[in-house]
CSV table of C-alpha atoms and ligand atoms in Angstrom, one decimal:
chain,number,residue,atom,x,y,z
A,1,MET,CA,-7.3,34.5,-7.2
A,2,VAL,CA,-6.0,31.1,-6.3
A,3,THR,CA,-4.4,30.6,-9.7
A,4,GLU,CA,-2.4,33.8,-9.5
A,5,GLN,CA,-1.3,33.1,-5.9
A,6,LEU,CA,-0.1,29.7,-6.9
A,7,ALA,CA,1.5,30.7,-10.1
A,8,ALA,CA,3.5,33.3,-8.1
A,9,LYS,CA,4.3,30.9,-5.3
A,10,ASP,CA,5.7,27.8,-7.0
A,11,ALA,CA,4.9,28.1,-10.7
A,12,GLY,CA,2.8,25.0,-10.5
A,13,PHE,CA,1.2,23.6,-13.6
A,14,ILE,CA,-2.4,24.6,-14.4
A,15,PRO,CA,-3.4,23.7,-17.9
A,16,PRO,CA,-5.9,26.0,-19.8
A,17,HIS,CA,-8.8,23.5,-19.6
A,18,VAL,CA,-8.8,23.7,-15.8
A,19,PRO,CA,-11.1,26.4,-14.4
A,20,ASP,CA,-9.8,28.6,-11.6
A,21,HIS,CA,-12.5,27.5,-9.2
A,22,LEU,CA,-11.4,23.9,-9.4
A,23,VAL,CA,-7.8,24.7,-8.4
A,24,LYS,CA,-6.6,23.9,-4.8
A,25,ASP,CA,-3.1,24.0,-3.4
A,26,ILE,CA,-2.9,20.4,-2.2
A,27,ASP,CA,0.5,18.6,-2.0
A,28,PHE,CA,-0.2,15.0,-1.2
A,29,ARG,CA,3.5,14.3,-1.0
A,30,TYR,CA,5.3,17.2,0.7
A,31,ALA,CA,2.7,19.5,2.4
A,32,PRO,CA,4.2,20.3,5.8
A,33,GLU,CA,1.0,19.3,7.6
A,34,ILE,CA,1.5,15.7,6.5
A,35,ALA,CA,4.4,15.1,8.9
A,36,GLN,CA,2.1,15.6,11.9
A,37,ASP,CA,-1.3,14.2,10.7
A,38,PRO,CA,-1.7,13.1,7.1
A,39,TRP,CA,-5.3,12.0,7.5
A,40,THR,CA,-6.6,15.3,8.8
A,41,TYR,CA,-4.8,17.0,5.9
A,42,PHE,CA,-6.3,14.6,3.3
A,43,ALA,CA,-9.7,14.8,4.8
A,44,SER,CA,-10.0,18.5,5.2
A,45,ALA,CA,-7.9,19.8,2.3
A,46,THR,CA,-10.6,18.9,-0.2
A,47,GLU,CA,-13.3,21.0,1.6
A,48,GLY,CA,-15.9,18.6,0.3
A,49,GLU,CA,-15.0,19.2,-3.4
A,50,PRO,CA,-15.2,15.8,-5.2
A,51,ILE,CA,-12.8,16.7,-8.1
A,52,PHE,CA,-10.2,19.4,-8.1
A,53,TRP,CA,-6.8,20.2,-9.7
A,54,THR,CA,-3.6,20.8,-7.8
A,55,PRO,CA,-0.7,22.3,-9.5
A,56,ARG,CA,1.8,20.5,-7.2
A,57,ASN,CA,4.0,17.7,-8.2
A,58,GLY,CA,3.7,18.5,-11.9
A,59,GLY,CA,-0.1,19.2,-11.7
A,60,HIS,CA,-2.8,16.6,-11.4
A,61,TRP,CA,-6.5,16.0,-10.5
A,62,ILE,CA,-7.5,14.6,-7.1
A,63,VAL,CA,-10.8,12.8,-6.6
A,64,SER,CA,-12.3,12.7,-3.1
A,65,GLY,CA,-15.2,10.8,-1.5
A,66,THR,CA,-16.0,7.1,-1.1
A,67,GLU,CA,-18.2,6.8,-4.2
A,68,ILE,CA,-16.0,8.6,-6.7
A,69,VAL,CA,-12.7,7.1,-5.5
A,70,GLU,CA,-14.3,3.6,-6.1
A,71,GLU,CA,-15.7,4.7,-9.4
A,72,VAL,CA,-12.3,5.9,-10.7
A,73,PHE,CA,-10.7,2.7,-9.6
A,74,ARG,CA,-13.3,0.7,-11.5
A,75,LYS,CA,-13.8,2.7,-14.7
A,76,HIS,CA,-10.7,1.6,-16.6
A,77,GLU,CA,-12.2,2.6,-19.9
A,78,LEU,CA,-12.0,6.2,-18.7
A,79,PHE,CA,-9.0,6.1,-16.3
A,80,SER,CA,-6.1,4.1,-17.5
A,81,ASN,CA,-3.3,2.5,-15.4
A,82,GLY,CA,-0.7,3.7,-18.0
A,83,VAL,CA,1.0,5.9,-15.4
A,84,VAL,CA,1.3,4.3,-12.0
A,85,MET,CA,2.8,7.2,-9.9
A,86,ILE,CA,2.8,10.9,-9.5
A,87,PRO,CA,5.2,12.3,-10.5
A,88,PRO,CA,5.6,9.7,-13.3
A,89,PRO,CA,8.6,7.4,-12.6
A,90,PRO,CA,11.6,7.2,-15.0
A,91,ARG,CA,11.2,3.4,-15.1
A,92,PRO,CA,10.0,0.7,-17.4
A,93,GLN,CA,6.3,-0.2,-17.3
A,94,SER,CA,5.3,-2.5,-14.4
A,95,ILE,CA,3.5,-5.7,-15.4
A,96,PRO,CA,0.6,-6.0,-14.9
A,97,SER,CA,-0.1,-2.9,-12.8
A,98,SER,CA,0.5,-0.4,-15.6
A,99,LEU,CA,-1.6,-2.3,-18.2
A,100,ASP,CA,-5.3,-1.9,-18.9
A,101,PRO,CA,-7.8,-4.6,-19.8
A,102,PRO,CA,-7.8,-6.8,-21.9
A,103,GLU,CA,-4.0,-6.9,-21.9
A,104,HIS,CA,-3.9,-6.7,-18.1
A,105,GLY,CA,-6.2,-9.7,-17.7
A,106,LYS,CA,-3.8,-12.0,-19.4
A,107,TYR,CA,-1.2,-11.5,-16.7
A,108,ARG,CA,-3.6,-11.1,-13.9
A,109,LYS,CA,-5.0,-14.6,-14.6
A,110,ILE,CA,-1.5,-16.0,-14.1
A,111,MET,CA,-1.1,-14.1,-10.8
A,112,SER,CA,-4.5,-14.9,-9.3
A,113,GLN,CA,-4.7,-18.6,-10.4
A,114,ARG,CA,-1.1,-19.6,-9.6
A,115,MET,CA,0.8,-17.1,-7.4
A,116,PHE,CA,-2.1,-16.4,-5.1
A,117,SER,CA,-3.8,-19.8,-5.3
A,118,PRO,CA,-5.4,-21.2,-2.2
A,119,SER,CA,-2.6,-23.7,-1.7
A,120,ALA,CA,0.1,-21.1,-2.2
A,121,LEU,CA,-1.6,-18.9,0.5
A,122,ARG,CA,-2.0,-21.9,2.8
A,123,SER,CA,1.7,-22.6,2.8
A,124,ILE,CA,2.3,-18.9,3.6
A,125,GLU,CA,-0.1,-19.1,6.5
A,126,GLU,CA,1.7,-22.1,7.9
A,127,HIS,CA,5.0,-20.3,7.6
A,128,MET,CA,3.7,-17.1,9.2
A,129,ASP,CA,3.4,-18.4,12.7
A,130,GLY,CA,7.0,-19.5,12.8
A,131,VAL,CA,8.2,-16.1,11.5
A,132,ILE,CA,6.0,-14.2,14.0
A,133,GLU,CA,7.3,-16.3,16.9
A,134,GLU,CA,10.9,-15.7,15.9
A,135,LEU,CA,10.4,-11.9,15.7
A,136,CYS,CA,8.5,-11.9,19.0
A,137,GLY,CA,11.2,-13.9,20.7
A,138,LYS,CA,13.7,-11.1,19.8
A,139,MET,CA,11.4,-8.2,20.4
A,140,LEU,CA,9.1,-8.8,23.4
A,141,PRO,CA,11.5,-9.4,26.3
A,142,GLY,CA,13.1,-6.0,25.8
A,143,GLY,CA,10.0,-4.0,26.6
A,144,GLU,CA,10.7,-1.5,23.9
A,145,CYS,CA,11.5,-1.4,20.2
A,146,GLU,CA,11.3,0.6,17.0
A,147,PHE,CA,8.4,-1.4,15.7
A,148,ILE,CA,8.9,-0.9,12.0
A,149,ASP,CA,12.5,-2.3,11.9
A,150,ALA,CA,11.8,-4.9,14.6
A,151,PHE,CA,8.5,-6.4,13.3
A,152,ALA,CA,6.4,-4.5,10.7
A,153,ARG,CA,9.0,-4.7,7.9
A,154,PRO,CA,10.7,-8.1,8.4
A,155,LEU,CA,7.4,-9.9,8.7
A,156,PRO,CA,6.0,-9.1,5.2
A,157,VAL,CA,9.5,-9.4,3.7
A,158,ALA,CA,9.9,-12.9,5.1
A,159,LEU,CA,6.4,-13.8,3.8
A,160,VAL,CA,6.8,-12.3,0.3
A,161,LEU,CA,10.2,-14.1,0.0
A,162,LYS,CA,8.4,-17.3,0.9
A,163,LEU,CA,5.6,-16.7,-1.6
A,164,MET,CA,8.1,-16.1,-4.3
A,165,GLY,CA,10.5,-18.9,-3.3
A,166,LEU,CA,13.4,-16.5,-2.7
A,167,PRO,CA,16.2,-17.5,-0.4
A,168,PRO,CA,15.3,-16.6,3.3
A,169,ALA,CA,19.0,-15.8,3.9
A,170,ARG,CA,18.5,-12.6,1.8
A,171,GLN,CA,15.8,-11.3,4.2
A,172,GLN,CA,18.1,-8.6,5.7
A,173,ASP,CA,19.0,-7.4,2.2
A,174,PHE,CA,15.4,-7.2,1.2
A,175,CYS,CA,14.4,-5.3,4.3
A,176,GLU,CA,17.1,-2.8,3.6
A,177,TRP,CA,16.2,-2.4,-0.1
A,178,SER,CA,12.5,-2.0,0.7
A,179,ARG,CA,13.4,0.6,3.3
A,180,MET,CA,15.5,2.5,0.8
A,181,MET,CA,13.0,2.2,-2.1
A,182,PHE,CA,10.1,3.5,0.0
A,183,HIS,CA,11.7,5.6,2.7
A,184,GLY,CA,15.1,6.6,1.4
A,185,GLN,CA,16.3,9.9,2.7
A,186,SER,CA,17.1,11.2,-0.8
A,187,VAL,CA,16.2,10.5,-4.5
A,188,GLU,CA,19.6,8.8,-4.7
A,189,GLU,CA,19.0,6.4,-1.8
A,190,HIS,CA,15.5,5.6,-3.2
A,191,LEU,CA,17.0,4.8,-6.7
A,192,ASP,CA,19.9,2.8,-5.1
A,193,GLY,CA,17.5,0.6,-3.2
A,194,TYR,CA,15.4,0.1,-6.4
A,195,LYS,CA,18.5,-0.7,-8.5
A,196,GLN,CA,19.8,-3.2,-5.9
A,197,ALA,CA,16.5,-5.1,-5.7
A,198,PHE,CA,16.0,-4.9,-9.5
A,199,GLY,CA,19.5,-6.2,-10.1
A,200,PHE,CA,19.2,-9.1,-7.6
A,201,LEU,CA,15.8,-10.2,-8.8
A,202,GLY,CA,16.9,-10.0,-12.5
A,203,ASP,CA,19.8,-12.4,-11.9
A,204,TRP,CA,17.7,-14.6,-9.7
A,205,VAL,CA,14.7,-14.9,-12.0
A,206,ALA,CA,17.0,-15.7,-15.0
A,207,GLU,CA,18.9,-18.4,-13.1
A,208,GLU,CA,16.0,-20.1,-11.5
A,209,ARG,CA,13.9,-20.0,-14.6
A,210,ALA,CA,16.7,-21.6,-16.6
A,211,THR,CA,17.2,-24.3,-14.0
A,212,ALA,CA,13.5,-25.0,-13.8
A,213,GLN,CA,13.2,-25.1,-17.6
A,214,ALA,CA,16.0,-27.6,-17.8
A,215,GLY,CA,13.9,-29.7,-15.3
A,216,ALA,CA,16.8,-29.6,-12.8
A,217,SER,CA,14.7,-28.5,-9.7
A,218,ASP,CA,12.1,-30.7,-7.9
A,219,ASP,CA,9.8,-28.3,-6.1
A,220,ILE,CA,9.9,-24.9,-7.6
A,221,GLY,CA,6.9,-23.4,-5.8
A,222,PRO,CA,3.9,-21.5,-7.2
A,223,PHE,CA,5.7,-18.3,-8.1
A,224,LEU,CA,8.4,-19.8,-10.2
A,225,SER,CA,6.2,-22.4,-11.7
A,226,ALA,CA,3.8,-19.6,-12.8
A,227,LEU,CA,6.8,-17.8,-14.4
A,228,VAL,CA,7.9,-21.0,-16.2
A,229,GLU,CA,4.6,-22.3,-17.2
A,230,GLY,CA,2.4,-19.2,-17.5
A,231,ARG,CA,1.4,-18.3,-21.0
A,232,VAL,CA,0.3,-15.0,-22.6
A,233,ASP,CA,-1.3,-15.2,-26.1
A,234,ASP,CA,-0.1,-18.8,-26.3
A,235,ARG,CA,3.6,-17.9,-25.7
A,236,PRO,CA,5.7,-18.2,-22.6
A,237,LEU,CA,6.4,-15.1,-20.5
A,238,THR,CA,9.6,-13.2,-21.6
A,239,LEU,CA,12.4,-12.8,-19.1
A,240,ASP,CA,11.6,-9.1,-18.8
A,241,GLU,CA,7.9,-9.9,-18.0
A,242,CYS,CA,9.1,-12.4,-15.2
A,243,HIS,CA,11.4,-9.8,-13.8
A,244,SER,CA,8.7,-7.1,-13.8
A,245,LEU,CA,6.2,-9.4,-12.0
A,246,SER,CA,8.7,-10.3,-9.3
A,247,MET,CA,9.5,-6.6,-8.7
A,248,LEU,CA,5.8,-5.8,-8.5
A,249,LEU,CA,5.3,-8.4,-5.8
A,250,LEU,CA,8.1,-7.0,-3.7
A,251,GLY,CA,7.0,-3.4,-4.3
A,252,ALA,CA,3.3,-4.0,-3.6
A,253,GLY,CA,3.5,-6.7,-0.9
A,254,VAL,CA,5.9,-5.3,1.6
A,255,ASP,CA,5.6,-1.6,2.3
A,256,THR,CA,1.8,-1.7,2.2
A,257,VAL,CA,1.7,-4.2,5.0
A,258,THR,CA,4.5,-2.5,6.9
A,259,SER,CA,2.6,0.8,6.9
A,260,GLN,CA,-0.8,-0.6,7.6
A,261,MET,CA,0.5,-2.6,10.5
A,262,SER,CA,2.4,0.2,12.1
A,263,HIS,CA,-0.7,2.5,11.9
A,264,ALA,CA,-2.7,-0.2,13.6
A,265,MET,CA,-0.1,-0.5,16.4
A,266,GLN,CA,0.3,3.2,16.9
A,267,HIS,CA,-3.5,3.4,17.3
A,268,MET,CA,-3.3,0.7,19.9
A,269,ALA,CA,-0.5,2.6,21.7
A,270,LEU,CA,-2.4,5.9,21.6
A,271,TYR,CA,-5.9,4.4,22.5
A,272,PRO,CA,-5.3,1.8,25.2
A,273,GLN,CA,-9.1,1.3,25.7
A,274,ASP,CA,-9.2,0.0,22.1
A,275,ALA,CA,-6.2,-2.3,22.7
A,276,GLN,CA,-7.8,-3.6,25.9
A,277,ARG,CA,-11.1,-4.3,24.1
A,278,LEU,CA,-9.4,-6.4,21.4
A,279,ILE,CA,-7.4,-8.3,24.1
A,280,SER,CA,-10.7,-9.1,25.9
A,281,HIS,CA,-12.6,-9.8,22.6
A,282,PRO,CA,-10.1,-11.1,20.0
A,283,GLU,CA,-13.1,-12.1,17.9
A,284,LEU,CA,-13.5,-8.3,17.1
A,285,ILE,CA,-10.0,-8.2,15.5
A,286,PRO,CA,-11.1,-8.8,11.9
A,287,LYS,CA,-13.7,-6.0,12.1
A,288,ALA,CA,-11.3,-3.7,13.9
A,289,ILE,CA,-8.8,-4.2,11.0
A,290,GLU,CA,-11.3,-3.1,8.5
A,291,GLU,CA,-12.1,0.0,10.6
A,292,LEU,CA,-8.4,0.8,11.1
A,293,MET,CA,-7.8,0.5,7.3
A,294,ARG,CA,-10.6,2.9,6.7
A,295,ARG,CA,-9.4,5.4,9.2
A,296,TYR,CA,-5.7,5.1,8.3
A,297,GLY,CA,-6.0,4.6,4.5
A,298,ILE,CA,-2.5,4.4,3.0
A,299,ALA,CA,-2.6,3.9,-0.7
A,300,ASN,CA,-2.1,6.9,-3.1
A,301,ILE,CA,-2.9,5.3,-6.5
A,302,THR,CA,-2.5,7.1,-9.8
A,303,ARG,CA,-4.7,6.9,-12.9
A,304,VAL,CA,-4.4,8.8,-16.2
A,305,ALA,CA,-7.4,10.1,-18.3
A,306,GLY,CA,-7.5,7.8,-21.3
A,307,LYS,CA,-9.3,10.4,-23.6
A,308,ASP,CA,-10.6,13.9,-23.6
A,309,MET,CA,-13.9,13.8,-21.6
A,310,GLU,CA,-16.5,15.3,-19.4
A,311,TYR,CA,-16.4,13.4,-16.1
A,312,ARG,CA,-19.0,14.4,-13.6
A,313,GLY,CA,-19.2,17.8,-15.2
A,314,VAL,CA,-15.4,18.4,-15.2
A,315,SER,CA,-13.5,18.7,-18.5
A,316,MET,CA,-10.5,16.4,-18.5
A,317,LYS,CA,-7.9,16.0,-21.3
A,318,LYS,CA,-6.2,12.7,-22.3
A,319,GLY,CA,-3.1,12.3,-20.3
A,320,ASP,CA,-4.3,14.3,-17.2
A,321,LEU,CA,-3.1,12.5,-14.1
A,322,VAL,CA,-5.6,11.7,-11.4
A,323,LEU,CA,-4.8,10.9,-7.8
A,324,CYS,CA,-7.1,8.3,-6.2
A,325,ALA,CA,-6.2,8.2,-2.5
A,326,THR,CA,-7.8,5.4,-0.4
A,327,ALA,CA,-7.6,7.8,2.6
A,328,MET,CA,-9.9,10.2,0.8
A,329,GLY,CA,-12.3,7.3,0.1
A,330,GLY,CA,-12.4,6.2,3.7
A,331,LEU,CA,-12.8,9.6,5.4
A,332,ASP,CA,-15.9,10.7,3.7
A,333,ASP,CA,-18.2,12.3,6.4
A,334,SER,CA,-21.2,12.0,4.2
A,335,VAL,CA,-20.9,8.2,4.3
A,336,PHE,CA,-19.2,7.5,7.7
A,337,ASP,CA,-20.5,9.4,10.7
A,338,SER,CA,-17.6,11.1,12.5
A,339,ALA,CA,-15.2,9.6,9.9
A,340,MET,CA,-12.0,10.5,11.9
A,341,THR,CA,-13.2,8.4,14.8
A,342,VAL,CA,-12.2,4.8,15.1
A,343,ASP,CA,-15.3,2.8,16.0
A,344,PHE,CA,-15.2,-1.0,16.0
A,345,ASP,CA,-18.9,-1.1,16.3
A,346,ARG,CA,-19.5,0.9,13.0
A,347,GLN,CA,-22.3,-0.8,11.0
A,348,PRO,CA,-21.1,-2.0,7.7
A,349,SER,CA,-22.1,0.7,5.2
A,350,LYS,CA,-23.8,0.0,1.9
A,351,THR,CA,-21.1,2.0,0.3
A,352,ARG,CA,-17.9,0.3,1.2
A,353,HIS,CA,-14.5,2.0,1.3
A,354,THR,CA,-11.7,0.6,-0.9
A,355,PRO,CA,-8.4,0.0,1.0
A,356,PHE,CA,-7.4,-2.5,-1.6
A,357,GLY,CA,-8.7,-0.6,-4.6
A,358,ALA,CA,-11.6,-1.9,-6.9
A,359,GLY,CA,-12.1,-3.1,-10.4
A,360,PRO,CA,-9.6,-5.0,-12.5
A,361,HIS,CA,-6.5,-4.0,-10.4
A,362,ILE,CA,-8.1,-4.8,-7.0
A,363,CYS,CA,-5.3,-6.0,-4.7
A,364,PRO,CA,-4.7,-9.8,-5.2
A,365,GLY,CA,-2.8,-9.8,-1.9
A,366,ALA,CA,-5.8,-8.5,0.1
A,367,TYR,CA,-6.6,-11.9,1.8
A,368,LEU,CA,-3.0,-12.4,2.7
A,369,ALA,CA,-2.7,-8.8,4.0
A,370,ARG,CA,-5.8,-9.2,6.2
A,371,THR,CA,-4.5,-12.6,7.5
A,372,ILE,CA,-1.1,-11.1,8.4
A,373,LEU,CA,-2.6,-8.1,10.2
A,374,ARG,CA,-5.1,-10.3,12.1
A,375,THR,CA,-2.5,-12.8,13.2
A,376,ALA,CA,-0.1,-10.1,14.2
A,377,LEU,CA,-2.6,-8.3,16.3
A,378,GLU,CA,-3.8,-11.5,17.9
A,379,ARG,CA,-0.3,-12.4,19.0
A,380,LEU,CA,1.1,-9.0,19.9
A,381,LEU,CA,-1.6,-7.2,21.8
A,382,PRO,CA,-1.9,-9.6,24.8
A,383,ALA,CA,2.0,-9.9,24.9
A,384,MET,CA,2.5,-6.1,25.1
A,385,PRO,CA,0.6,-4.9,28.3
A,386,ASN,CA,0.4,-1.2,28.8
A,387,LEU,CA,1.5,-0.5,25.2
A,388,ARG,CA,2.5,3.1,24.7
A,389,ILE,CA,4.5,5.3,22.5
A,390,ALA,CA,8.0,5.5,24.0
A,391,ALA,CA,8.5,8.4,26.4
A,392,GLY,CA,9.6,11.6,24.8
A,393,GLU,CA,9.1,10.4,21.2
A,394,GLU,CA,6.9,12.2,18.7
A,395,LEU,CA,5.4,10.5,15.7
A,396,SER,CA,5.9,11.8,12.2
A,397,TYR,CA,4.6,10.7,8.8
A,398,VAL,CA,5.6,10.8,5.1
A,399,SER,CA,3.4,10.4,2.1
A,400,GLY,CA,4.3,9.0,-1.3
A,401,ILE,CA,2.8,5.8,-2.9
A,402,THR,CA,1.9,5.0,0.7
A,403,ILE,CA,1.3,7.0,3.8
A,404,SER,CA,3.8,5.8,6.4
A,405,LEU,CA,5.2,6.5,9.8
A,406,THR,CA,8.9,7.4,9.7
A,407,ARG,CA,9.5,5.4,13.0
A,408,LEU,CA,7.3,3.8,15.6
A,409,PRO,CA,9.1,3.7,19.0
A,410,LEU,CA,7.0,1.6,21.4
A,411,GLN,CA,7.3,0.6,25.0
A,412,TRP,CA,5.3,-2.0,27.0
A,413,ASP,CA,5.5,-3.6,30.4
A,414,VAL,CA,7.5,-6.9,30.8
A,415,PRO,CA,6.3,-9.2,33.5
A,416,ALA,CA,9.1,-9.6,36.2
A,417,ALA,CA,10.8,-13.0,35.9
A,418,GLU,CA,9.6,-15.5,38.5
B,501,HEM,C1,-2.5,-3.7,3.8
B,501,HEM,C2,-1.8,-4.1,2.8
B,501,HEM,C3,-2.1,-3.8,1.3
B,501,HEM,C4,-2.8,-2.7,0.8
B,501,HEM,C5,-3.4,-1.5,1.6
B,501,HEM,C6,-2.8,-2.9,-0.6
B,501,HEM,C7,-3.4,-2.0,-1.5
B,501,HEM,C8,-3.5,-2.2,-2.9
B,501,HEM,C9,-4.2,-1.4,-3.8
B,501,HEM,C10,-5.0,-0.1,-3.4
B,501,HEM,C11,-4.0,-1.9,-5.0
B,501,HEM,C12,-4.7,-1.4,-6.3
B,501,HEM,C13,-3.7,-0.6,-7.2
B,501,HEM,C14,-4.4,-0.1,-8.5
B,501,HEM,O1,-5.7,0.0,-8.5
B,501,HEM,O2,-3.7,0.3,-9.4
B,501,HEM,C15,-3.1,-3.0,-4.9
B,501,HEM,C16,-2.6,-3.8,-6.0
B,501,HEM,C17,-1.8,-4.8,-5.9
B,501,HEM,N1,-1.3,-5.4,-4.7
B,501,HEM,FE1,-1.8,-4.8,-2.8
B,501,HEM,N2,-2.1,-4.0,-0.9
B,501,HEM,C18,-1.7,-4.6,0.2
B,501,HEM,C19,-1.0,-5.8,0.3
B,501,HEM,C20,-0.5,-6.6,-0.7
B,501,HEM,C21,0.2,-7.8,-0.6
B,501,HEM,C22,0.5,-8.5,0.8
B,501,HEM,C23,0.5,-8.2,-1.8
B,501,HEM,C24,1.3,-9.4,-2.3
B,501,HEM,C25,2.0,-10.2,-1.6
B,501,HEM,C26,0.0,-7.3,-2.7
B,501,HEM,C27,0.1,-7.3,-4.1
B,501,HEM,C28,-0.5,-6.5,-5.0
B,501,HEM,C29,-0.4,-6.5,-6.5
B,501,HEM,C30,0.5,-7.6,-7.2
B,501,HEM,C31,-1.1,-5.5,-7.0
B,501,HEM,C32,-1.3,-5.1,-8.5
B,501,HEM,C33,-2.5,-5.8,-9.0
B,501,HEM,C34,-2.8,-5.4,-10.5
B,501,HEM,O3,-2.4,-4.4,-11.0
B,501,HEM,O4,-3.7,-6.2,-11.1
B,501,HEM,N3,-0.7,-6.3,-2.0
B,501,HEM,N4,-2.8,-3.2,-3.6
């Protein structure tokens, strides 16, 4: 019996309301198969079962398939955002990502109307070309690089710093803190990265807010002005709320773009015919990005059952954790023919996959993320002829809140100097 095998193997947690036939031994974080090919593991581990329980990582449900993943994202009255990670983090709540409607909407409004306003996004787009040129200037002439450190991390860091009005001189620190937080080699390194970013942002927000409130700064930008002027229930935001919002932007806006961009570039290095097609037809790039986000979904999002309930015939108890992985939404063979194949000509399906989530928490950075990915591919692909994975290197992946490459060593041809 699966239950007995698992109980003997790692004493995983299976609560009494979970029937044996719904238990599967799936470890979305540490399964050894993930290092080689996380998407094959995610797509096949479920064996077509839409809802099942895994005893790994403290025990939780996993939902699988395009329709159900989207439904769980949307149905906040059943599935709460009260726990944002598996296993649950020993940290304070994150605003607004760990709140449910209607509380969530009060903060979300400040974010969507001010921090991600069209004019804020326009100024980022104007800034982006300069950052890309600077990174390309350092990277392209060498003919090889480790792409994550050279481009995929510094680009979103620079843009998120700009969005928030943080000093560009701290870019290197933020790159390092982001690397430690999401890809630290140990729990200690992960917590150290978090503490350093948290400490810096806490001091910075307090100082800048005080200066702005005293009317001592001229142009404070959309992020700080949202923190200073934003109101919840007719009161100003507290310092803790401002701090939490700033940590969220850093946490949500950097590693996601880094991961998604490196998966896109590794695909281009492994499938030169796809790279060549996009070089010849750059107008296909926006569609290609949607397809690459479907095939290489990265976000492992958590929900928690808000009450005891029967959901699609399965008994869940209040407090049960539920993993909603966008990879499992995008690789549904019943919706996407040959789902593991990247096909830029795929017809838009009626049932859309959800790389940016759905419902109240849908990613407010989606437009910015798509713009960054499109601009980067347009600039990089023609400038990296014969793009390939560096000779002798093997790719390996890790899975946590995002599915990421550990390194992406690339090589390309550099035209001989005239
Ligand atoms: C390819 C890149 C990205 C992907 C795949 C992605 C994915 C997601 C997903 C799936 C969610 C939903 C979380 C949930 O339902 O609980 C989300 C939320 C969020 N994302 Fe993104 N994201 C990306 C880029 C960005 C960027 C560039 C920013 C900001 C600069 C950003 C800011 C946020 C914020 C603030 C939230 C929380 C929204 C809320 O709780 O209301 N994301 N993202």
